[in-house]
Short mmCIF file of C-alpha atoms and ligand atoms in Angstrom, two decimals:
data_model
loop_
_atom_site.label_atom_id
_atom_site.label_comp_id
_atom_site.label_asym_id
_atom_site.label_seq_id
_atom_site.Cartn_x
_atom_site.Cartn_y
_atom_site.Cartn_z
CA UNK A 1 -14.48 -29.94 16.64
CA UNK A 2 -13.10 -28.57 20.34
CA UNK A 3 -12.60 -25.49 20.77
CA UNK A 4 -11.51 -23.71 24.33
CA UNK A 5 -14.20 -21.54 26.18
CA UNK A 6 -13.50 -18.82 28.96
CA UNK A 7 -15.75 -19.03 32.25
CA UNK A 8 -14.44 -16.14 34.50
CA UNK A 9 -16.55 -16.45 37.55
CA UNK A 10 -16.36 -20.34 37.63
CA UNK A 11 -14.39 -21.20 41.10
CA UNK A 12 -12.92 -24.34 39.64
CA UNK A 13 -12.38 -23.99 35.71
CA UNK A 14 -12.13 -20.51 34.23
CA UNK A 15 -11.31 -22.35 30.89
CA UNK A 16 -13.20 -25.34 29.56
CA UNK A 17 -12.91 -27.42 26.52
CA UNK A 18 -16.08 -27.80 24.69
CA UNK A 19 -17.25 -29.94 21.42
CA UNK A 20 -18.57 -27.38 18.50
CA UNK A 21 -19.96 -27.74 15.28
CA UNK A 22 -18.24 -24.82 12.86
CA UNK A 23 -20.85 -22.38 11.65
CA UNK A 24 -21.60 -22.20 7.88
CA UNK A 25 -19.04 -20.51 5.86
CA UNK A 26 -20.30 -16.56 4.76
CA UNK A 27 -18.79 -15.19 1.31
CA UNK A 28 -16.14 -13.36 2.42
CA UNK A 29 -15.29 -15.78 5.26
CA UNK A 30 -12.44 -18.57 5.44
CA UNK A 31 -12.05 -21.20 8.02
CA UNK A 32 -8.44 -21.69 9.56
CA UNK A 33 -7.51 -25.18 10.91
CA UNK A 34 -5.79 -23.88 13.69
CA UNK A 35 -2.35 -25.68 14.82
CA UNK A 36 -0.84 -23.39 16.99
CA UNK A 37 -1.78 -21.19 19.88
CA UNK A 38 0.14 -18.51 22.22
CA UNK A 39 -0.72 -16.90 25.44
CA UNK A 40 0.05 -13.44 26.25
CA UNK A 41 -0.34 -12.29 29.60
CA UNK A 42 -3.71 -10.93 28.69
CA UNK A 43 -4.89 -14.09 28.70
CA UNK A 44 -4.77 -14.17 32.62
CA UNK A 45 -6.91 -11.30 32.74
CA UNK A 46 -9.54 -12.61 30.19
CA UNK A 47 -9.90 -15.88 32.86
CA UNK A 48 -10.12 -13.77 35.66
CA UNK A 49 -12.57 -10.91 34.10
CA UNK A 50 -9.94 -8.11 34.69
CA UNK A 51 -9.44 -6.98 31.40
CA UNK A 52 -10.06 -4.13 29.61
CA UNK A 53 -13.32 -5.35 28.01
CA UNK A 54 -16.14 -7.07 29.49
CA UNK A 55 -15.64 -11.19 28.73
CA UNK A 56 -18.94 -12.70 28.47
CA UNK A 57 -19.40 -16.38 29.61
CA UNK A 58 -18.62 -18.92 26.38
CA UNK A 59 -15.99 -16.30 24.79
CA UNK A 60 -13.23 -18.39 22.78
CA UNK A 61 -9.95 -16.89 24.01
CA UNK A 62 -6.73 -16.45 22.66
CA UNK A 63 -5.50 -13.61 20.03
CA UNK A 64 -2.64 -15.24 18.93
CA UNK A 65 -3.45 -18.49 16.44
CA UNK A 66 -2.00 -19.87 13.03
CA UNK A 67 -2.53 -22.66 11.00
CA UNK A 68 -4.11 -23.78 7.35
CA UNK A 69 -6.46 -22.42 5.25
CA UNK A 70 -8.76 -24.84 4.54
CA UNK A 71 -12.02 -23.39 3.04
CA UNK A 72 -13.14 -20.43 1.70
CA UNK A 73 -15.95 -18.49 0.55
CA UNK A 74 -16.78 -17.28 -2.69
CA UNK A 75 -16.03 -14.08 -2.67
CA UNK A 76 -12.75 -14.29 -0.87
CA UNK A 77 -10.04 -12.86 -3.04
CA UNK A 78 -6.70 -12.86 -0.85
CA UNK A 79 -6.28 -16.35 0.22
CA UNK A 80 -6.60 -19.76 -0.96
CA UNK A 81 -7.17 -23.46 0.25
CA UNK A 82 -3.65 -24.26 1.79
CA UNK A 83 -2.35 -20.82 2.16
CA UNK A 84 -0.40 -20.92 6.14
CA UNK A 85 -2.09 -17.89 7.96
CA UNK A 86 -2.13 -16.19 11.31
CA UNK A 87 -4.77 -14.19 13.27
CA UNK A 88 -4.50 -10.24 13.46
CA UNK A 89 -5.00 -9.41 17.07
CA UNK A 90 -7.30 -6.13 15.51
CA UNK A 91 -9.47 -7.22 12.28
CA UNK A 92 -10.13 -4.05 11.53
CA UNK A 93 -6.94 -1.97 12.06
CA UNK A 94 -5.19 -2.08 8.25
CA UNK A 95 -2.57 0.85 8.49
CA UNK A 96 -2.04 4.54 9.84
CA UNK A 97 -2.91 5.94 13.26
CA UNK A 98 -5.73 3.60 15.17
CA UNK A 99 -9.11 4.85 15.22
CA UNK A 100 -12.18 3.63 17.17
CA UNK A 101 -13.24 1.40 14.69
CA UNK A 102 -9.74 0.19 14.31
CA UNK A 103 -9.50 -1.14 17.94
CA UNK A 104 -12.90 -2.33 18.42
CA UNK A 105 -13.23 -6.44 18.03
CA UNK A 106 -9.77 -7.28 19.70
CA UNK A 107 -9.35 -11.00 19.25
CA UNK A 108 -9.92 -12.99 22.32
CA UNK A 109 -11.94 -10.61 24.40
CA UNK A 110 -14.26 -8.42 22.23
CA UNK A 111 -14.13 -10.96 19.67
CA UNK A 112 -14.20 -14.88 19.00
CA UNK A 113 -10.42 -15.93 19.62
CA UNK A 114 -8.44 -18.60 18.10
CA UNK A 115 -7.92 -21.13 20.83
CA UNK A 116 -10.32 -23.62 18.24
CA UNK A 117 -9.71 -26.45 16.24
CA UNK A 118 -11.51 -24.35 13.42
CA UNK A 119 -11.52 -20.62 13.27
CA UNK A 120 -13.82 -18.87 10.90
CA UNK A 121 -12.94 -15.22 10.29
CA UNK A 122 -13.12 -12.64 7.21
CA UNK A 123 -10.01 -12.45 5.99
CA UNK A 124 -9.38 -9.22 6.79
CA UNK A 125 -9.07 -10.84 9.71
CA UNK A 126 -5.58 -12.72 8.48
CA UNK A 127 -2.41 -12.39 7.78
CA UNK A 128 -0.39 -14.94 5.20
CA UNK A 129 2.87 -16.15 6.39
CA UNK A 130 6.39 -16.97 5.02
CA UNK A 131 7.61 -20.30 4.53
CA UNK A 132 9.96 -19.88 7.37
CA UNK A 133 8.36 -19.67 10.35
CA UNK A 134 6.51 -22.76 11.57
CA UNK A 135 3.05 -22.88 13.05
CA UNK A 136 4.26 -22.89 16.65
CA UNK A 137 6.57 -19.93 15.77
CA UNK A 138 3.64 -17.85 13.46
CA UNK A 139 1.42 -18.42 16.19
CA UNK A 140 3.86 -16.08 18.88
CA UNK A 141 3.33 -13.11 16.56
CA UNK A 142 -0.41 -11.12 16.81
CA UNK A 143 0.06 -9.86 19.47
CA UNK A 144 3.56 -9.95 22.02
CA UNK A 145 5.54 -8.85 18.55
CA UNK A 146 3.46 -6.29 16.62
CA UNK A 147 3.45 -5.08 20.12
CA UNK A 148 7.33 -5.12 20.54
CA UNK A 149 7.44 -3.85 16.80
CA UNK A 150 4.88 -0.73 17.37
CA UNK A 151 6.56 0.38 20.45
CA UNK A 152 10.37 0.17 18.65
CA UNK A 153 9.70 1.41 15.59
CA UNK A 154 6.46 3.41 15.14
CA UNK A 155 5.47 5.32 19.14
CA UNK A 156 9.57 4.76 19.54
CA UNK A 157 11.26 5.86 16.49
CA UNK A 158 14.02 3.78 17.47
CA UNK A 159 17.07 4.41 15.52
CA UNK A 160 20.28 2.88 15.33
CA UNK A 161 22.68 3.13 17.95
CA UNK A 162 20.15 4.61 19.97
CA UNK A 163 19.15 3.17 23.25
CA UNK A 164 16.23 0.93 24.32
CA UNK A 165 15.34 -0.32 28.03
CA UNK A 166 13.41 -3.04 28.52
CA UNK A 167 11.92 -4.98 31.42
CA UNK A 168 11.61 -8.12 32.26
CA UNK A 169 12.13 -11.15 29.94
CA UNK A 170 8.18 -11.88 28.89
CA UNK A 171 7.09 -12.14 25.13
CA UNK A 172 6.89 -8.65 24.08
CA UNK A 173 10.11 -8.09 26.00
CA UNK A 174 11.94 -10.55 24.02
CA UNK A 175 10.70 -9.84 21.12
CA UNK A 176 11.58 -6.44 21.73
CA UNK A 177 15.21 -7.45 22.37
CA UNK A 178 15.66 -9.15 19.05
CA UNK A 179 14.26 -6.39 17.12
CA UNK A 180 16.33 -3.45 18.81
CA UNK A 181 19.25 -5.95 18.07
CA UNK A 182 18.49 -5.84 14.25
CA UNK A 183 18.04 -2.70 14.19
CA UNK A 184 21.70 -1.84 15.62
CA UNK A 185 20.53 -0.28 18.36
CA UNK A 186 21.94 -1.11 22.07
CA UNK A 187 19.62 -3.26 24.52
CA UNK A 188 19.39 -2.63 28.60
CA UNK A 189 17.57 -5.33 29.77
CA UNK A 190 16.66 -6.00 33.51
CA UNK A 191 14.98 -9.59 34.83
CA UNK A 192 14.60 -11.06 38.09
CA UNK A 193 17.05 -13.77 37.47
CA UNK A 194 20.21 -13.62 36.65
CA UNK A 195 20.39 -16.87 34.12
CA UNK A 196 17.42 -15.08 32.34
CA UNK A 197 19.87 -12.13 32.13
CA UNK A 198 22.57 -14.83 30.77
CA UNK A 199 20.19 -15.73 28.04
CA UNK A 200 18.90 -12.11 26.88
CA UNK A 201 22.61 -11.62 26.68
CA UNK A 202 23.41 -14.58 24.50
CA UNK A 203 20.83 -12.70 22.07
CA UNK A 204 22.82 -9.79 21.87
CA UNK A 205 21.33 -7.27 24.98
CA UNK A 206 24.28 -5.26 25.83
CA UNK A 207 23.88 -4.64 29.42
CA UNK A 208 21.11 -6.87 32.18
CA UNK A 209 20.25 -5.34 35.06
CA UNK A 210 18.59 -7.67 38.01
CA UNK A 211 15.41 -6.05 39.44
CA UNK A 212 15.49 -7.84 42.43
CA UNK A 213 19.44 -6.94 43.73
CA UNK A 214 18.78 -3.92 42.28
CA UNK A 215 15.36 -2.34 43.42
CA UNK A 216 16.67 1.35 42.74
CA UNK A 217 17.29 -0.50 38.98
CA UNK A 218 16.72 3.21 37.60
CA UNK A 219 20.19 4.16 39.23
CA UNK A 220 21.92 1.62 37.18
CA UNK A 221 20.43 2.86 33.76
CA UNK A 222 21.31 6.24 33.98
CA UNK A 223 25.15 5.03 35.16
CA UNK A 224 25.09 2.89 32.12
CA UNK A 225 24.38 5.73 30.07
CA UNK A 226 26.42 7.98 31.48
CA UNK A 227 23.60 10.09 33.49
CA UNK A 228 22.04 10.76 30.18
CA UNK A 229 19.13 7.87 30.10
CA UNK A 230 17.61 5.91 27.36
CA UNK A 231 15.81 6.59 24.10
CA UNK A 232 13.22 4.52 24.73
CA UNK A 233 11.52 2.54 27.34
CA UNK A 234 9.22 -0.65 26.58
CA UNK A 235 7.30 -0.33 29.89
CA UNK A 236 5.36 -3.54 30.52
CA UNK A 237 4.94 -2.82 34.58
CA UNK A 238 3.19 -0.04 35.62
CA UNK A 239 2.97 1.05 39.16
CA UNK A 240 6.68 0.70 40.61
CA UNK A 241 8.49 0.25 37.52
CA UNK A 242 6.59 3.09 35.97
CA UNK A 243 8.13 5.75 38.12
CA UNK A 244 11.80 4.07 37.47
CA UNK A 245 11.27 4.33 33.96
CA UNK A 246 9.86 8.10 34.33
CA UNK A 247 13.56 8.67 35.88
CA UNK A 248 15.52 6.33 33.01
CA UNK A 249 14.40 8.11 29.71
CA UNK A 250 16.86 10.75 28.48
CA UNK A 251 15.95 14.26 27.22
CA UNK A 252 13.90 13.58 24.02
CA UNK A 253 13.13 9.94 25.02
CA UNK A 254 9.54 8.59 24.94
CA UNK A 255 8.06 5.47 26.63
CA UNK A 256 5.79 2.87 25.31
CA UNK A 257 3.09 2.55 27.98
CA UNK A 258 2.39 -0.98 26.75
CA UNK A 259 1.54 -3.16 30.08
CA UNK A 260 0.01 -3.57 33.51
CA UNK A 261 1.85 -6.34 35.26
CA UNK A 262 2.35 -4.76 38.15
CA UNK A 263 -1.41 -3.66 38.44
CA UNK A 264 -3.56 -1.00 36.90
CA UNK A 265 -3.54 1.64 40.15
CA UNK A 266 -0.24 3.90 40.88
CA UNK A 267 1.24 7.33 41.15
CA UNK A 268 3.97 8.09 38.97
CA UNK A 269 4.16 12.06 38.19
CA UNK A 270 4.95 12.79 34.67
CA UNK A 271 6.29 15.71 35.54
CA UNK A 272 9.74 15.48 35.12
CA UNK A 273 8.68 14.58 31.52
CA UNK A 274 8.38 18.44 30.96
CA UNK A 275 12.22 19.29 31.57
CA UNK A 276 13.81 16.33 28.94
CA UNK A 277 10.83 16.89 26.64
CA UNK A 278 10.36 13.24 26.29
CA UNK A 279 7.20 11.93 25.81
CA UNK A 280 4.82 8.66 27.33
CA UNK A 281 2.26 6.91 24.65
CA UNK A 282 -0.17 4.40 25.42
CA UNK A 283 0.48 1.52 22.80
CA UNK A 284 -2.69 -0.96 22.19
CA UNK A 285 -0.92 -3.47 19.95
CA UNK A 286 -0.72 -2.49 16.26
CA UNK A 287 -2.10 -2.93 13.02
CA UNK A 288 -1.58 -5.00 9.86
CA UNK A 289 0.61 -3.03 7.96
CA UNK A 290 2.97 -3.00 11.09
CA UNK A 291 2.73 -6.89 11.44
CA UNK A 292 3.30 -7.26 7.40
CA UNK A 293 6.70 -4.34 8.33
CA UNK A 294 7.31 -6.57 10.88
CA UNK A 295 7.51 -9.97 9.06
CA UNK A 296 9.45 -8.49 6.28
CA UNK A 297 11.97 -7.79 9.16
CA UNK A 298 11.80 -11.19 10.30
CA UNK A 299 12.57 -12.81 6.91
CA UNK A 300 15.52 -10.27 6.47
CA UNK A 301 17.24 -11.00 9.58
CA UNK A 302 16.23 -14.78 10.10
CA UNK A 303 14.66 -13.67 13.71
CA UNK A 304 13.21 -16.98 15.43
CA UNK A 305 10.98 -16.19 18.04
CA UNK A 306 12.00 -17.57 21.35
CA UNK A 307 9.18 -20.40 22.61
CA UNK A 308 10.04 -21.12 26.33
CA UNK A 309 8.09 -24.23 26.55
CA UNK A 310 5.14 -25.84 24.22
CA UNK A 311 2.25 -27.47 25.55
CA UNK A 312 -0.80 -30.09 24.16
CA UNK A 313 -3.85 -28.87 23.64
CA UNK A 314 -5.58 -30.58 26.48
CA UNK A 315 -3.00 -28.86 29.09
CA UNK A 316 -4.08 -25.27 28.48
CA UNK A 317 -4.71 -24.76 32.27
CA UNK A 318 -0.88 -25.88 33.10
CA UNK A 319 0.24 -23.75 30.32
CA UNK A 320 -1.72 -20.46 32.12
CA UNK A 321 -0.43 -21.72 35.68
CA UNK A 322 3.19 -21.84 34.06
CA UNK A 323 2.75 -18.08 32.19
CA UNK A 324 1.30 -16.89 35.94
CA UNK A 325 4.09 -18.26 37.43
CA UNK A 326 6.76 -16.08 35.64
CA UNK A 327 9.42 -18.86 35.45
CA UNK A 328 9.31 -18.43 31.51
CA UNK A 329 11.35 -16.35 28.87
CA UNK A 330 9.77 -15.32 25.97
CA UNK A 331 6.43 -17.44 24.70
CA UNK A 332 4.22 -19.93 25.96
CA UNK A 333 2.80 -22.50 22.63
CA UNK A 334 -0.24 -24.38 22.79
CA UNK A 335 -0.30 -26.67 20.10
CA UNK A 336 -3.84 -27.47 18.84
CA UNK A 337 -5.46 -30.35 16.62
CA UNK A 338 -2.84 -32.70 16.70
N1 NAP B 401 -0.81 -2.74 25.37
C1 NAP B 401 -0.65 -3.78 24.57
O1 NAP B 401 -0.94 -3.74 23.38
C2 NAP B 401 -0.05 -5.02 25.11
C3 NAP B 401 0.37 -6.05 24.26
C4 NAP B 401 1.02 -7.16 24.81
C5 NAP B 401 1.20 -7.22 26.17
N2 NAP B 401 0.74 -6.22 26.96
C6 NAP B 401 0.96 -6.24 28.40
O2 NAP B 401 2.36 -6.14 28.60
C7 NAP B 401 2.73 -6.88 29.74
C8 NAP B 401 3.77 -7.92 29.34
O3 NAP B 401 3.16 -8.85 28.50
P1 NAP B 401 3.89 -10.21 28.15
O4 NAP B 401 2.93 -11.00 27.32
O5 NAP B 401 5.25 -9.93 27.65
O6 NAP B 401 3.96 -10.84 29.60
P2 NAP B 401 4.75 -12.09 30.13
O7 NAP B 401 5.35 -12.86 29.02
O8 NAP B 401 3.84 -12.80 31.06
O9 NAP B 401 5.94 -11.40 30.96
C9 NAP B 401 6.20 -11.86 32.24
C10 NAP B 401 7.56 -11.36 32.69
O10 NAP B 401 7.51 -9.99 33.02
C11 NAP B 401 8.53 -9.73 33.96
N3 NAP B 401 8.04 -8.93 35.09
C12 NAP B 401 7.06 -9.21 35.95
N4 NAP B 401 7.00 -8.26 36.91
C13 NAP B 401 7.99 -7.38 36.63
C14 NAP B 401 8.48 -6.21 37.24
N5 NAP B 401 7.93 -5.73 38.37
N6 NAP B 401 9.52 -5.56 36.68
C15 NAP B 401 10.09 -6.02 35.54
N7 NAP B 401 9.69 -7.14 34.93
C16 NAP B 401 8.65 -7.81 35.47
C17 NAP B 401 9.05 -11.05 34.47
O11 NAP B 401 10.34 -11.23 33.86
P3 NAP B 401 11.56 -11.87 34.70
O12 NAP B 401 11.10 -13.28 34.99
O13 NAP B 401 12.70 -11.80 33.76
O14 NAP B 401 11.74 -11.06 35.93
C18 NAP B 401 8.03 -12.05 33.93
O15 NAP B 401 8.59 -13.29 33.65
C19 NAP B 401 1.43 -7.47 30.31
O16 NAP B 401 0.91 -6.60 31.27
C20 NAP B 401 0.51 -7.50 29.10
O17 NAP B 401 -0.85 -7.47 29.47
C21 NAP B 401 0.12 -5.14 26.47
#
């Protein structure tokens, strides 16, 4: 078996593929032939050792896997030989508000990850999937969506015909678009291209705003609204766009803190939270109940997830370089064990 295997201080090759022999299966474990990987921007940060958590040399990366069930132990009760399944990014978070325990083991970094030709997890550590999505589509999901889906719907309250601004045109961003669309509310989107801004209007965002032309991009939200601002800001940045959102929510709006593009540093003054009463959350992905919401949603409004560009399994490196690169819109696939 191959499995990938994250080397952050190597000069040469962060990531390295190396052969593996699957551990023995425990009672309550299944193995998962993976077929399908994604990369999140996290990813970057887990080659380069500038994540949130510690990466030791030899960690398998990747949150974001699906594929086929194809043993399990004998006390398993949830999931059978054959069953299609994808990876929770938090094995441990079920449902409710997160607690420590909940966001300990995050796939990928604190945890094994599921960039492997054979994943062996508990299987509270999977989710089963519908018929309609395909490997390469399943495998988008753990983490960009339930991301896109917690910030909406569970920090944001979104309703419909509110509001939502979001930035950029990355996974969770596009995800994010899709899901506001269901949802009837309206989409501001902004991008650093204006054909990406084509496209995120083809899937139904009701205004684009280019970053780029329009540095002062804040100026152009709260015209679009009418001076009153957004509902609710998916903000991926941090320092720079942080500040802009600050000045786009409306009185009562709240921001998902979700994202660190820009850098972890920065200045932004919530101050002029206090006058609109709005509100800022921090948003670590979300759990399985939210994911399980999520694909019900999905199924109901025949969402596809948008895959920029899928890779082979041997070209993982590209893949990263292409993610680091920005040129994509929505996910990056790696497909694995073919
Ligand atoms: N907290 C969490 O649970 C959580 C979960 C998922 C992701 N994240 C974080 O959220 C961020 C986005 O993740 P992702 O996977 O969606 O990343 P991604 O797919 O790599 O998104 C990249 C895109 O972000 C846009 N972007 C870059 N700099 C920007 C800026 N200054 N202003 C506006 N847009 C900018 C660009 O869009 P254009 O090319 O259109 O300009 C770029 O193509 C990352 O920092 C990631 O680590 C956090």
């Amino acid at each position: 078996m191959r499995r990938y295997e994250v080397f952050p201080n190597h000069p040469v090759s962060p990531l390295q593929i190396a052969e593996f022999d699957p551990a023995p299966l425990g009672n309550t474990e299944v193995a998962v032939a993976i077929k399908a990987v994604s990369l999140n921007f996290r990813d970057i940060l887990v080659t380069r050792n500038t994540y949130f958590a510690n990466i030791v040399d030899g960690l398998v990366p990747c949150s974001d896997g699906a594929g086929e069930v194809v043993a399990v132990g004998k006390d398993v009760k949830g999931l059978a030989v054959g069953d299609r399944v994808a990876t929770l990014f938090f094995p441990h978070w079920y449902s409710g508000k997160a607690d420590a325990r909940a966001l300990s083991d995050a796939r990928g970094a604190e945890s094994t990850g599921a960039f492997t030709e054979r994943f062996i997890t508990d299987e509270s550590g999977l989710v089963k999937l519908p018929d309609s999505l395909s490997y390469a589509e399943a495998a988008t999901l753990p983490c960009a969506a339930v991301t896109a889906w917690n910030s909406l719907f569970e920090a944001g309250d979104l309703k419909p015909g509110q509001t939502v601004l979001l930035l950029g045109t990355g996974g969770v961003s596009i995800f994010a678009l899709q899901f506001a669309k269901a949802a009837g509310a309206k989409v501001i989107i902004t991008s650093s291209d204006d054909a990406k801004l084509e496209r995120a209007k083809a899937l139904g965002a009701d205004h684009g705003i280019n970053y780029k032309t329009h540095p002062e991009w804040h100026e152009e939200v709260l015209r679009l609204t009418g001076g009153a601002g957004v509902d609710v800001v998916l903000e991926v940045g941090g320092p720079g766009t942080l500040e802009r959102s600050l000045m786009s929510v409306g009185v009562g709006g709240r921001i998902a803190y979700i994202g660190v593009l820009t850098g972890l540093a920065g200045a932004a003054n919530p101050v002029m939270l206090i006058p609109k009463a709005s509100s800022i959350q921090g948003i670590f992905v979300g759990s399985r109940a939210m994911f399980a919401d999520m694909l019900d949603a999905i199924a109901a409004h025949g969402i596809k997830p948008v895959i920029d560009r899928e890779f082979p399994f041997e070209e993982a490196p590209a893949a990263l370089k292409h993610m680091e690169n920005g040129g994509h819109f929505g996910k990056i696939v790696i497909r694995v064990g073919d």
